[in-house]
mmCIF file of N, CA and C in Angstrom:
data_model
loop_
_atom_site.group_PDB
_atom_site.id
_atom_site.type_symbol
_atom_site.label_atom_id
_atom_site.label_comp_id
_atom_site.label_asym_id
_atom_site.label_seq_id
_atom_site.Cartn_x
_atom_site.Cartn_y
_atom_site.Cartn_z
ATOM 1 N N UNK A 279 58.461 -71.259 86.271
ATOM 2 C CA UNK A 279 57.887 -72.566 86.509
ATOM 3 C C UNK A 279 58.299 -73.457 85.340
ATOM 4 N N UNK A 280 58.915 -74.596 85.642
ATOM 5 C CA UNK A 280 59.390 -75.511 84.622
ATOM 6 C C UNK A 280 58.286 -76.393 84.093
ATOM 7 N N UNK A 281 58.640 -77.192 83.137
ATOM 8 C CA UNK A 281 57.656 -78.073 82.514
ATOM 9 C C UNK A 281 57.126 -79.110 83.498
ATOM 10 N N UNK A 282 58.019 -79.629 84.362
ATOM 11 C CA UNK A 282 57.567 -80.622 85.334
ATOM 12 C C UNK A 282 56.637 -80.000 86.374
ATOM 13 N N UNK A 283 56.926 -78.753 86.753
ATOM 14 C CA UNK A 283 56.047 -78.064 87.699
ATOM 15 C C UNK A 283 54.669 -77.822 87.096
ATOM 16 N N UNK A 284 54.625 -77.457 85.821
ATOM 17 C CA UNK A 284 53.327 -77.209 85.189
ATOM 18 C C UNK A 284 52.542 -78.512 85.020
ATOM 19 N N UNK A 285 53.249 -79.608 84.746
ATOM 20 C CA UNK A 285 52.568 -80.908 84.649
ATOM 21 C C UNK A 285 52.039 -81.321 86.019
ATOM 22 N N UNK A 286 52.878 -81.151 87.065
ATOM 23 C CA UNK A 286 52.456 -81.509 88.426
ATOM 24 C C UNK A 286 51.272 -80.657 88.858
ATOM 25 N N UNK A 287 51.297 -79.377 88.528
ATOM 26 C CA UNK A 287 50.187 -78.484 88.896
ATOM 27 C C UNK A 287 48.917 -78.900 88.153
ATOM 28 N N UNK A 288 49.052 -79.310 86.907
ATOM 29 C CA UNK A 288 47.902 -79.761 86.131
ATOM 30 C C UNK A 288 47.292 -81.025 86.696
ATOM 31 N N UNK A 289 48.126 -81.857 87.325
ATOM 32 C CA UNK A 289 47.628 -83.087 87.941
ATOM 33 C C UNK A 289 47.134 -82.872 89.364
ATOM 34 N N UNK A 290 47.216 -81.646 89.876
ATOM 35 C CA UNK A 290 46.652 -81.343 91.181
ATOM 36 C C UNK A 290 47.657 -81.258 92.307
ATOM 37 N N UNK A 291 48.944 -81.296 92.005
ATOM 38 C CA UNK A 291 49.946 -81.205 93.056
ATOM 39 C C UNK A 291 50.076 -79.765 93.540
ATOM 40 N N UNK A 292 50.321 -79.594 94.831
ATOM 41 C CA UNK A 292 50.483 -78.271 95.415
ATOM 42 C C UNK A 292 51.946 -77.910 95.601
ATOM 43 N N UNK A 293 52.860 -78.830 95.360
ATOM 44 C CA UNK A 293 54.288 -78.598 95.597
ATOM 45 C C UNK A 293 54.884 -77.470 94.753
ATOM 46 N N UNK A 294 54.498 -77.270 93.493
ATOM 47 C CA UNK A 294 55.134 -76.207 92.710
ATOM 48 C C UNK A 294 54.779 -74.794 93.174
ATOM 49 N N UNK A 295 53.757 -74.637 93.986
ATOM 50 C CA UNK A 295 53.337 -73.309 94.424
ATOM 51 C C UNK A 295 54.298 -72.761 95.467
ATOM 52 N N UNK A 296 54.509 -71.448 95.428
ATOM 53 C CA UNK A 296 55.293 -70.817 96.483
ATOM 54 C C UNK A 296 54.432 -70.736 97.744
ATOM 55 N N UNK A 297 55.054 -70.389 98.857
ATOM 56 C CA UNK A 297 54.313 -70.302 100.116
ATOM 57 C C UNK A 297 53.227 -69.236 100.052
ATOM 58 N N UNK A 298 53.537 -68.105 99.429
ATOM 59 C CA UNK A 298 52.552 -67.026 99.325
ATOM 60 C C UNK A 298 51.380 -67.441 98.439
ATOM 61 N N UNK A 299 51.677 -68.084 97.308
ATOM 62 C CA UNK A 299 50.606 -68.546 96.417
ATOM 63 C C UNK A 299 49.745 -69.594 97.111
ATOM 64 N N UNK A 300 50.378 -70.476 97.851
ATOM 65 C CA UNK A 300 49.645 -71.511 98.570
ATOM 66 C C UNK A 300 48.703 -70.888 99.602
ATOM 67 N N UNK A 301 49.204 -69.917 100.346
ATOM 68 C CA UNK A 301 48.379 -69.251 101.363
ATOM 69 C C UNK A 301 47.225 -68.483 100.715
ATOM 70 N N UNK A 302 47.492 -67.806 99.593
ATOM 71 C CA UNK A 302 46.435 -67.053 98.904
ATOM 72 C C UNK A 302 45.349 -67.976 98.370
ATOM 73 N N UNK A 303 45.760 -69.081 97.742
ATOM 74 C CA UNK A 303 44.767 -70.016 97.201
ATOM 75 C C UNK A 303 43.975 -70.686 98.314
ATOM 76 N N UNK A 304 44.642 -70.984 99.441
ATOM 77 C CA UNK A 304 43.934 -71.591 100.563
ATOM 78 C C UNK A 304 42.898 -70.628 101.134
ATOM 79 N N UNK A 305 43.252 -69.346 101.232
ATOM 80 C CA UNK A 305 42.307 -68.357 101.756
ATOM 81 C C UNK A 305 41.107 -68.205 100.823
ATOM 82 N N UNK A 306 41.339 -68.192 99.515
ATOM 83 C CA UNK A 306 40.226 -68.107 98.561
ATOM 84 C C UNK A 306 39.333 -69.339 98.682
ATOM 85 N N UNK A 307 39.942 -70.506 98.855
ATOM 86 C CA UNK A 307 39.189 -71.744 99.024
ATOM 87 C C UNK A 307 38.396 -71.728 100.326
ATOM 88 N N UNK A 308 39.009 -71.211 101.400
ATOM 89 C CA UNK A 308 38.323 -71.127 102.688
ATOM 90 C C UNK A 308 37.098 -70.218 102.596
ATOM 91 N N UNK A 309 37.228 -69.107 101.897
ATOM 92 C CA UNK A 309 36.094 -68.197 101.744
ATOM 93 C C UNK A 309 34.975 -68.839 100.932
ATOM 94 N N UNK A 310 35.334 -69.609 99.911
ATOM 95 C CA UNK A 310 34.301 -70.342 99.150
ATOM 96 C C UNK A 310 33.619 -71.373 100.042
ATOM 97 N N UNK A 311 34.402 -72.033 100.905
ATOM 98 C CA UNK A 311 33.836 -73.044 101.814
ATOM 99 C C UNK A 311 32.867 -72.411 102.807
ATOM 100 N N UNK A 312 33.241 -71.274 103.357
ATOM 101 C CA UNK A 312 32.403 -70.606 104.353
ATOM 102 C C UNK A 312 31.095 -70.121 103.740
ATOM 103 N N UNK A 313 31.141 -69.668 102.495
ATOM 104 C CA UNK A 313 29.929 -69.116 101.873
ATOM 105 C C UNK A 313 29.110 -70.163 101.121
ATOM 106 N N UNK A 314 29.580 -71.394 101.077
ATOM 107 C CA UNK A 314 28.894 -72.443 100.320
ATOM 108 C C UNK A 314 27.617 -72.883 101.035
ATOM 109 N N UNK A 315 26.560 -73.095 100.262
ATOM 110 C CA UNK A 315 25.289 -73.544 100.829
ATOM 111 C C UNK A 315 24.973 -74.993 100.460
ATOM 112 N N UNK A 316 25.642 -75.528 99.465
ATOM 113 C CA UNK A 316 25.436 -76.909 99.040
ATOM 114 C C UNK A 316 26.316 -77.822 99.897
ATOM 115 N N UNK A 317 25.710 -78.825 100.512
ATOM 116 C CA UNK A 317 26.432 -79.708 101.425
ATOM 117 C C UNK A 317 27.496 -80.516 100.692
ATOM 118 N N UNK A 318 27.175 -81.029 99.518
ATOM 119 C CA UNK A 318 28.137 -81.823 98.760
ATOM 120 C C UNK A 318 29.340 -80.976 98.346
ATOM 121 N N UNK A 319 29.083 -79.765 97.905
ATOM 122 C CA UNK A 319 30.169 -78.855 97.531
ATOM 123 C C UNK A 319 30.998 -78.483 98.754
ATOM 124 N N UNK A 320 30.361 -78.249 99.885
ATOM 125 C CA UNK A 320 31.084 -77.923 101.115
ATOM 126 C C UNK A 320 31.968 -79.082 101.559
ATOM 127 N N UNK A 321 31.479 -80.291 101.393
ATOM 128 C CA UNK A 321 32.276 -81.470 101.754
ATOM 129 C C UNK A 321 33.510 -81.586 100.863
ATOM 130 N N UNK A 322 33.354 -81.340 99.589
ATOM 131 C CA UNK A 322 34.479 -81.377 98.662
ATOM 132 C C UNK A 322 35.489 -80.284 98.983
ATOM 133 N N UNK A 323 34.979 -79.081 99.277
ATOM 134 C CA UNK A 323 35.866 -77.967 99.622
ATOM 135 C C UNK A 323 36.599 -78.220 100.934
ATOM 136 N N UNK A 324 35.942 -78.867 101.883
ATOM 137 C CA UNK A 324 36.584 -79.194 103.161
ATOM 138 C C UNK A 324 37.757 -80.152 102.940
ATOM 139 N N UNK A 325 37.553 -81.149 102.081
ATOM 140 C CA UNK A 325 38.630 -82.081 101.766
ATOM 141 C C UNK A 325 39.791 -81.367 101.077
ATOM 142 N N UNK A 326 39.463 -80.434 100.200
ATOM 143 C CA UNK A 326 40.497 -79.660 99.514
ATOM 144 C C UNK A 326 41.265 -78.775 100.497
ATOM 145 N N UNK A 327 40.556 -78.184 101.450
ATOM 146 C CA UNK A 327 41.222 -77.392 102.497
ATOM 147 C C UNK A 327 42.190 -78.254 103.290
ATOM 148 N N UNK A 328 41.804 -79.478 103.567
ATOM 149 C CA UNK A 328 42.670 -80.396 104.305
ATOM 150 C C UNK A 328 43.943 -80.686 103.498
ATOM 151 N N UNK A 329 43.818 -80.832 102.186
ATOM 152 C CA UNK A 329 45.002 -81.035 101.335
ATOM 153 C C UNK A 329 45.971 -79.861 101.447
ATOM 154 N N UNK A 330 45.425 -78.645 101.431
ATOM 155 C CA UNK A 330 46.268 -77.456 101.564
ATOM 156 C C UNK A 330 46.932 -77.425 102.939
ATOM 157 N N UNK A 331 46.187 -77.776 103.975
ATOM 158 C CA UNK A 331 46.749 -77.792 105.329
ATOM 159 C C UNK A 331 47.888 -78.797 105.447
ATOM 160 N N UNK A 332 47.718 -79.978 104.857
ATOM 161 C CA UNK A 332 48.762 -81.007 104.907
ATOM 162 C C UNK A 332 50.030 -80.507 104.225
ATOM 163 N N UNK A 333 49.874 -79.850 103.082
ATOM 164 C CA UNK A 333 51.041 -79.328 102.365
ATOM 165 C C UNK A 333 51.724 -78.218 103.169
ATOM 166 N N UNK A 334 50.947 -77.344 103.789
ATOM 167 C CA UNK A 334 51.535 -76.258 104.583
ATOM 168 C C UNK A 334 52.257 -76.813 105.808
ATOM 169 N N UNK A 335 51.708 -77.830 106.435
ATOM 170 C CA UNK A 335 52.362 -78.448 107.594
ATOM 171 C C UNK A 335 53.644 -79.153 107.154
ATOM 172 N N UNK A 336 53.610 -79.825 106.008
ATOM 173 C CA UNK A 336 54.811 -80.494 105.501
ATOM 174 C C UNK A 336 55.931 -79.485 105.271
ATOM 175 N N UNK A 337 55.583 -78.346 104.674
ATOM 176 C CA UNK A 337 56.595 -77.312 104.428
ATOM 177 C C UNK A 337 57.124 -76.723 105.729
ATOM 178 N N UNK A 338 56.251 -76.513 106.697
ATOM 179 C CA UNK A 338 56.691 -75.974 107.985
ATOM 180 C C UNK A 338 57.612 -76.952 108.698
ATOM 181 N N UNK A 339 57.300 -78.240 108.640
ATOM 182 C CA UNK A 339 58.158 -79.246 109.266
ATOM 183 C C UNK A 339 59.520 -79.322 108.579
ATOM 184 N N UNK A 340 59.543 -79.212 107.256
ATOM 185 C CA UNK A 340 60.814 -79.222 106.538
ATOM 186 C C UNK A 340 61.646 -78.001 106.890
ATOM 187 N N UNK A 341 61.011 -76.842 107.002
ATOM 188 C CA UNK A 341 61.729 -75.621 107.374
ATOM 189 C C UNK A 341 62.301 -75.748 108.785
ATOM 190 N N UNK A 342 61.539 -76.305 109.698
ATOM 191 C CA UNK A 342 62.024 -76.489 111.065
ATOM 192 C C UNK A 342 63.209 -77.456 111.091
ATOM 193 N N UNK A 343 63.135 -78.520 110.306
ATOM 194 C CA UNK A 343 64.224 -79.495 110.272
ATOM 195 C C UNK A 343 65.494 -78.875 109.690
ATOM 196 N N UNK A 344 65.345 -77.955 108.722
ATOM 197 C CA UNK A 344 66.520 -77.276 108.172
ATOM 198 C C UNK A 344 67.139 -76.326 109.187
ATOM 199 N N UNK A 345 66.292 -75.634 109.969
ATOM 200 C CA UNK A 345 66.787 -74.667 110.940
ATOM 201 C C UNK A 345 67.365 -75.334 112.181
ATOM 202 N N UNK A 346 66.899 -76.505 112.520
ATOM 203 C CA UNK A 346 67.349 -77.215 113.714
ATOM 204 C C UNK A 346 67.811 -78.621 113.332
ATOM 205 N N UNK A 347 68.999 -78.722 112.735
ATOM 206 C CA UNK A 347 69.430 -80.036 112.255
ATOM 207 C C UNK A 347 69.751 -81.024 113.377
ATOM 208 N N UNK A 348 70.186 -80.549 114.532
ATOM 209 C CA UNK A 348 70.532 -81.419 115.652
ATOM 210 C C UNK A 348 69.683 -81.061 116.861
ATOM 211 N N UNK A 349 68.498 -81.634 116.966
ATOM 212 C CA UNK A 349 67.646 -81.284 118.110
ATOM 213 C C UNK A 349 68.299 -81.743 119.414
ATOM 214 N N UNK A 350 68.035 -81.032 120.495
ATOM 215 C CA UNK A 350 68.642 -81.418 121.773
ATOM 216 C C UNK A 350 68.089 -82.755 122.260
ATOM 217 N N UNK A 351 68.931 -83.455 122.981
ATOM 218 C CA UNK A 351 68.505 -84.721 123.567
ATOM 219 C C UNK A 351 67.504 -84.455 124.680
ATOM 220 N N UNK A 352 66.527 -85.318 124.864
ATOM 221 C CA UNK A 352 65.584 -85.118 125.961
ATOM 222 C C UNK A 352 66.297 -85.245 127.302
ATOM 223 N N UNK A 353 65.925 -84.395 128.220
ATOM 224 C CA UNK A 353 66.521 -84.419 129.553
ATOM 225 C C UNK A 353 65.587 -85.122 130.510
ATOM 226 N N UNK A 354 66.161 -85.942 131.338
ATOM 227 C CA UNK A 354 65.377 -86.642 132.345
ATOM 228 C C UNK A 354 65.908 -86.265 133.722
ATOM 229 N N UNK A 355 65.015 -86.107 134.630
ATOM 230 C CA UNK A 355 65.440 -85.791 135.982
ATOM 231 C C UNK A 355 66.063 -87.011 136.620
ATOM 232 N N UNK A 356 66.750 -86.780 137.697
ATOM 233 C CA UNK A 356 67.525 -87.839 138.331
ATOM 234 C C UNK A 356 66.663 -89.026 138.741
ATOM 235 N N UNK A 357 65.488 -88.776 139.295
ATOM 236 C CA UNK A 357 64.653 -89.853 139.819
ATOM 237 C C UNK A 357 63.384 -90.072 139.007
ATOM 238 N N UNK A 358 63.281 -89.479 137.851
ATOM 239 C CA UNK A 358 62.104 -89.696 137.021
ATOM 240 C C UNK A 358 61.235 -88.459 136.921
ATOM 241 N N UNK A 359 60.460 -88.370 135.875
ATOM 242 C CA UNK A 359 59.633 -87.194 135.617
ATOM 243 C C UNK A 359 58.427 -87.118 136.539
ATOM 244 N N UNK A 360 58.036 -88.208 137.137
ATOM 245 C CA UNK A 360 56.794 -88.255 137.908
ATOM 246 C C UNK A 360 56.997 -87.873 139.365
ATOM 247 N N UNK A 361 58.240 -87.644 139.794
ATOM 248 C CA UNK A 361 58.499 -87.293 141.195
ATOM 249 C C UNK A 361 58.538 -85.788 141.352
ATOM 250 N N UNK A 362 58.210 -85.312 142.514
ATOM 251 C CA UNK A 362 58.199 -83.875 142.769
ATOM 252 C C UNK A 362 59.605 -83.357 143.003
ATOM 253 N N UNK A 363 59.759 -82.059 142.988
ATOM 254 C CA UNK A 363 61.050 -81.421 143.207
ATOM 255 C C UNK A 363 61.303 -81.122 144.675
ATOM 256 N N UNK A 364 60.513 -81.617 145.584
ATOM 257 C CA UNK A 364 60.600 -81.257 146.987
ATOM 258 C C UNK A 364 61.685 -81.994 147.755
ATOM 259 N N UNK A 365 62.587 -82.625 147.112
ATOM 260 C CA UNK A 365 63.598 -83.418 147.797
ATOM 261 C C UNK A 365 64.656 -82.593 148.435
#
């Protein structure tokens, strides 16, 4: 982990974490959220869980874009999508 990664992690960024570390920390956070009895603490933990989810979705979307650089063009039927195939 470089100096910029440690600074980013200190400021609360999730980007320097590997996928496994991110998943492990999210699971630990989820377990704290489930067992929490204080409403204010649960609300804070819920927001933190959402941050982890956003980062995981961003990484998944980037991985998909790398694996599929040229997505197929949408196909349209001859007479439109709303017509039946009974012709």
